[in-house]
Amino acid sequence: MVENVSTLFRSGHQETSFTFAEKATVTPNYNFVADLYLSPKQDVLNYLDNGFPQSEREARVMIFRGAITKPDVIELVVGPLSNPSGYRHVPYQPKSLPLIDRPYSNAADSIGKVLDFLDKKLGDMLFHLYGGRLVNCGDRCLISNFVHQKMFFSITTNISMPYKKVPFPDVTQNSRRIVTSRGVPLFKKPLRDPQQVSPDGKRYNINNRHISYGFWEFDVAIAPMLGPRLNDIRYKKERIAYEISSQELANMYSGYKPSEYTAFFQDNRYKTGALSKYLVPGVDCPSDATFISSSFKMESSDEPLFNAHAFCVFELNTGIPLRRHHAYRKFVHSFYEGAETIVMIVRTIPTILLYDYTMDFIFYQNGVIETKVTTFVMVATSWYQNRFETLDIEPVVTPNEVSDDPDASIVQNMFIKRLKYSELEEATKFDFNFPKYLTFVNNNAKDKFGNSAGYRLVNNGMTKYILPPNDGNNPAVSWSQYQVAVTKYKDSEPASSNLFAHSKKPVFTFQQFIDDNENIVDQDLVTWVAMGMHHIPQKEDIPVTHITGMSRSFFFLPYNYFDESPGMAVNNAVRIDSVEKDGKTESDKIRRYGSRNNVDCS
């Protein structure tokens, strides 16, 4: 696919000539990324459910055109993949976008070398004209003003004075910034960790990208820009969801300096899926996990970027019962019944700049799906005085000194310290006045009791996004204003964010999906779930944050979908009944429902 698509565009495209990816810089035209183009949903359903022919497979290709008069970015649908012979613009978005709005590229990152380049080409001229240089300039620098901890310094010798008062930080392997094991071990004798085994082999099956596990089955893929995607998720042959996918990862920083309070990252622009790289067996995933690969056409090469360990799949004993009950009252039959919670997890971990995101899709044996994201961060800190007190989060407006609009303001989070003096003052009540039970039901599918079959959504990862929705960069992430939103499905609304999101002139905003206020009763629905957290750097974040307390998840749980819990059918259950004689317990009868419990690890 990749070779055919690249050849099509290098052989000549209207108005342009193309450069090989390996030779691309900012100015030429080149193929930035190519991925499978997803056919309209109805076409896919007709193929899956109604016996229609499969749609021709096509590619979605993003092209940077830096060599034309008005440099731009275009996205094209190219096909068929068996022999690419034509193309059309991706529907429902502008045919051309300014090149400056493009996603992050390796070629553009080379702009950081511009000072060295200018010094090499123009250094002598600048020295003769202005008496200074841009780099390697000693005390004759053309860049002469520095700011450090609210103080201005005019020359490099002045700004260096504060650093001479204290020793330079340790940057050896013993530095706290270095990620390597150190300190007193938890156990004196290095005994091996507990391990999980599958004594009878794998209980899931993987055929290419199709995964089946008990009553579950679905397809898995990873998009180079957006990240992981699951399609056609079924339980007992019934489609529970058409798609569960990552949409956007966003980080909004706050701080004192412009470099901090203007930091606003939409990570999909850094290629979330392509950065889901090698998963390490025994750490990122259990040693007996099965791995699934990915491949993309990316900017760095005209050959596919191949990753053998993009996903891992494994079963996990969670260590907590799926169900249990112990009846022990006198004069009532005594018994115990319970079953372990065993799940299958599909995992990928993209690393974008300082952030690692562990993304888990968790399938329970009772028809429940959990989607969980856990963050690991190499913290970026800001100079500030620190005290340990209760912190309240409030929005604050800061004059914007770095914008091309002198009257503009920047809105960011500010953590205000308020010391609580008494127990009553510290007690905080959240607003539980309007609890909600969010369920999705099919009004046309009733059981004998008149209940509508459905699934319930529980968002355990919600947080309050307090910045004004129309200020600063916030219009580009208007989805963050809602913990959960439900819209009618449209092919024209494929994702909550756009790779070309622009705070002033966005291609679209998520708010537009809601503002048309369409009827959602008995419609094909899309549920948009937002999860997040507020994080203040602390000493324990050094050198990298740990998993504890950093997970957020949401669940889809059956709601009158089955006649009883499907978990009753698991064959790892244990039932213990007392055998009584003359009113006394004589023995116990143990049933295991077919599962063996002997495991030989020798």
Short mmCIF file of N, CA and C in Angstrom, two decimals, residues 364-419:
data_model
loop_
_atom_site.label_atom_id
_atom_site.label_comp_id
_atom_site.label_asym_id
_atom_site.label_seq_id
_atom_site.Cartn_x
_atom_site.Cartn_y
_atom_site.Cartn_z
N TYR A 364 -14.42 -7.79 30.76
CA TYR A 364 -14.81 -8.65 31.88
C TYR A 364 -15.70 -9.79 31.37
N GLN A 365 -15.75 -10.86 32.16
CA GLN A 365 -16.52 -12.02 31.75
C GLN A 365 -18.02 -11.85 31.98
N ASN A 366 -18.42 -10.75 32.60
CA ASN A 366 -19.85 -10.51 32.83
C ASN A 366 -20.41 -9.44 31.89
N GLY A 367 -19.75 -9.22 30.75
CA GLY A 367 -20.27 -8.30 29.75
C GLY A 367 -19.91 -6.85 29.95
N VAL A 368 -18.98 -6.56 30.85
CA VAL A 368 -18.58 -5.18 31.15
C VAL A 368 -17.31 -4.83 30.38
N ILE A 369 -17.25 -3.60 29.89
CA ILE A 369 -16.04 -3.06 29.25
C ILE A 369 -15.55 -1.89 30.08
N GLU A 370 -14.26 -1.87 30.37
CA GLU A 370 -13.64 -0.73 31.04
C GLU A 370 -12.56 -0.16 30.14
N THR A 371 -12.52 1.15 30.02
CA THR A 371 -11.45 1.84 29.31
C THR A 371 -10.68 2.68 30.32
N LYS A 372 -9.38 2.44 30.42
CA LYS A 372 -8.59 3.08 31.47
C LYS A 372 -7.34 3.71 30.88
N VAL A 373 -7.00 4.90 31.35
CA VAL A 373 -5.78 5.60 30.95
C VAL A 373 -4.99 5.92 32.21
N THR A 374 -3.71 5.57 32.20
CA THR A 374 -2.81 5.86 33.32
C THR A 374 -1.64 6.67 32.79
N THR A 375 -1.32 7.77 33.45
CA THR A 375 -0.26 8.65 32.97
C THR A 375 1.01 8.48 33.79
N PHE A 376 2.13 8.56 33.09
CA PHE A 376 3.45 8.66 33.71
C PHE A 376 4.09 9.91 33.13
N VAL A 377 4.68 10.73 33.98
CA VAL A 377 5.13 12.05 33.53
C VAL A 377 6.55 12.33 34.01
N MET A 378 7.39 12.82 33.11
CA MET A 378 8.63 13.49 33.50
C MET A 378 8.23 14.94 33.73
N VAL A 379 8.17 15.36 34.99
CA VAL A 379 7.54 16.63 35.31
C VAL A 379 8.31 17.81 34.75
N ALA A 380 7.55 18.82 34.32
CA ALA A 380 8.10 20.12 33.95
C ALA A 380 7.66 21.10 35.02
N THR A 381 8.61 21.68 35.73
CA THR A 381 8.28 22.50 36.90
C THR A 381 8.48 23.97 36.62
N SER A 382 7.87 24.77 37.47
CA SER A 382 7.99 26.22 37.39
C SER A 382 8.57 26.73 38.70
N TRP A 383 9.40 27.79 38.61
CA TRP A 383 9.94 28.40 39.83
C TRP A 383 8.79 29.00 40.61
N TYR A 384 8.67 28.60 41.86
CA TYR A 384 7.61 29.14 42.70
C TYR A 384 7.88 28.77 44.14
N GLN A 385 7.45 29.62 45.08
CA GLN A 385 7.57 29.31 46.50
C GLN A 385 6.57 28.21 46.84
N ASN A 386 6.99 27.24 47.68
CA ASN A 386 6.15 26.08 47.96
C ASN A 386 5.85 25.95 49.44
N ARG A 387 4.57 25.70 49.77
CA ARG A 387 4.17 25.34 51.13
C ARG A 387 3.10 24.27 51.02
N PHE A 388 3.01 23.42 52.04
CA PHE A 388 2.01 22.36 52.02
C PHE A 388 0.74 22.85 52.71
N GLU A 389 -0.25 23.17 51.91
CA GLU A 389 -1.53 23.61 52.43
C GLU A 389 -2.61 23.09 51.48
N THR A 390 -3.86 23.31 51.83
CA THR A 390 -4.94 22.98 50.92
C THR A 390 -4.88 23.93 49.72
N LEU A 391 -5.08 23.38 48.52
CA LEU A 391 -4.99 24.19 47.31
C LEU A 391 -6.34 24.24 46.63
N ASP A 392 -6.83 25.42 46.39
CA ASP A 392 -8.04 25.62 45.61
C ASP A 392 -7.65 26.06 44.21
N ILE A 393 -8.40 25.59 43.23
CA ILE A 393 -8.07 25.87 41.84
C ILE A 393 -9.05 26.89 41.30
N GLU A 394 -8.52 27.98 40.77
CA GLU A 394 -9.36 29.03 40.22
C GLU A 394 -8.76 29.52 38.91
N PRO A 395 -9.61 29.98 37.97
CA PRO A 395 -9.07 30.59 36.76
C PRO A 395 -8.53 31.97 37.04
N VAL A 396 -7.49 32.37 36.33
CA VAL A 396 -6.92 33.70 36.50
C VAL A 396 -6.58 34.24 35.12
N VAL A 397 -6.77 35.54 34.93
CA VAL A 397 -6.47 36.19 33.66
C VAL A 397 -5.14 36.91 33.79
N THR A 398 -4.23 36.64 32.84
CA THR A 398 -2.90 37.22 32.85
C THR A 398 -2.70 38.05 31.60
N PRO A 399 -2.16 39.28 31.70
CA PRO A 399 -1.85 40.04 30.48
C PRO A 399 -0.92 39.23 29.58
N ASN A 400 -1.17 39.31 28.30
CA ASN A 400 -0.40 38.51 27.35
C ASN A 400 0.68 39.37 26.73
N GLU A 401 1.95 39.08 27.09
CA GLU A 401 3.06 39.90 26.60
C GLU A 401 3.74 39.30 25.37
N VAL A 402 3.25 38.12 24.91
CA VAL A 402 3.96 37.47 23.81
C VAL A 402 3.06 37.29 22.59
N SER A 403 1.89 37.91 22.57
CA SER A 403 0.96 37.73 21.47
C SER A 403 1.12 38.84 20.45
N ASP A 404 0.69 38.55 19.22
CA ASP A 404 0.67 39.60 18.21
C ASP A 404 -0.51 40.55 18.44
N ASP A 405 -1.38 40.19 19.38
CA ASP A 405 -2.50 41.06 19.75
C ASP A 405 -2.18 41.67 21.11
N PRO A 406 -1.81 42.97 21.17
CA PRO A 406 -1.37 43.56 22.44
C PRO A 406 -2.47 43.64 23.49
N ASP A 407 -3.74 43.54 23.08
CA ASP A 407 -4.84 43.62 24.04
C ASP A 407 -5.32 42.26 24.50
N ALA A 408 -4.69 41.20 24.01
CA ALA A 408 -5.15 39.85 24.35
C ALA A 408 -4.73 39.47 25.76
N SER A 409 -5.45 38.53 26.33
CA SER A 409 -5.13 38.01 27.66
C SER A 409 -5.02 36.50 27.59
N ILE A 410 -4.30 35.93 28.53
CA ILE A 410 -4.15 34.49 28.64
C ILE A 410 -4.87 34.03 29.89
N VAL A 411 -5.73 33.04 29.75
CA VAL A 411 -6.44 32.49 30.89
C VAL A 411 -5.80 31.17 31.26
N GLN A 412 -5.41 31.02 32.52
CA GLN A 412 -4.77 29.80 32.98
C GLN A 412 -5.26 29.45 34.37
N ASN A 413 -4.93 28.23 34.80
CA ASN A 413 -5.26 27.83 36.16
C ASN A 413 -4.28 28.45 37.14
N MET A 414 -4.78 28.85 38.31
CA MET A 414 -3.92 29.30 39.39
C MET A 414 -4.34 28.58 40.66
N PHE A 415 -3.39 28.03 41.37
CA PHE A 415 -3.67 27.32 42.60
C PHE A 415 -3.47 28.29 43.77
N ILE A 416 -4.56 28.58 44.46
CA ILE A 416 -4.54 29.54 45.56
C ILE A 416 -4.46 28.79 46.88
N LYS A 417 -3.47 29.14 47.70
CA LYS A 417 -3.29 28.48 48.99
C LYS A 417 -4.24 29.09 50.01
N ARG A 418 -5.06 28.24 50.62
CA ARG A 418 -5.95 28.68 51.69
C ARG A 418 -5.81 27.69 52.84
N LEU A 419 -5.22 28.13 53.92
CA LEU A 419 -5.00 27.28 55.08
C LEU A 419 -6.32 27.10 55.83
#
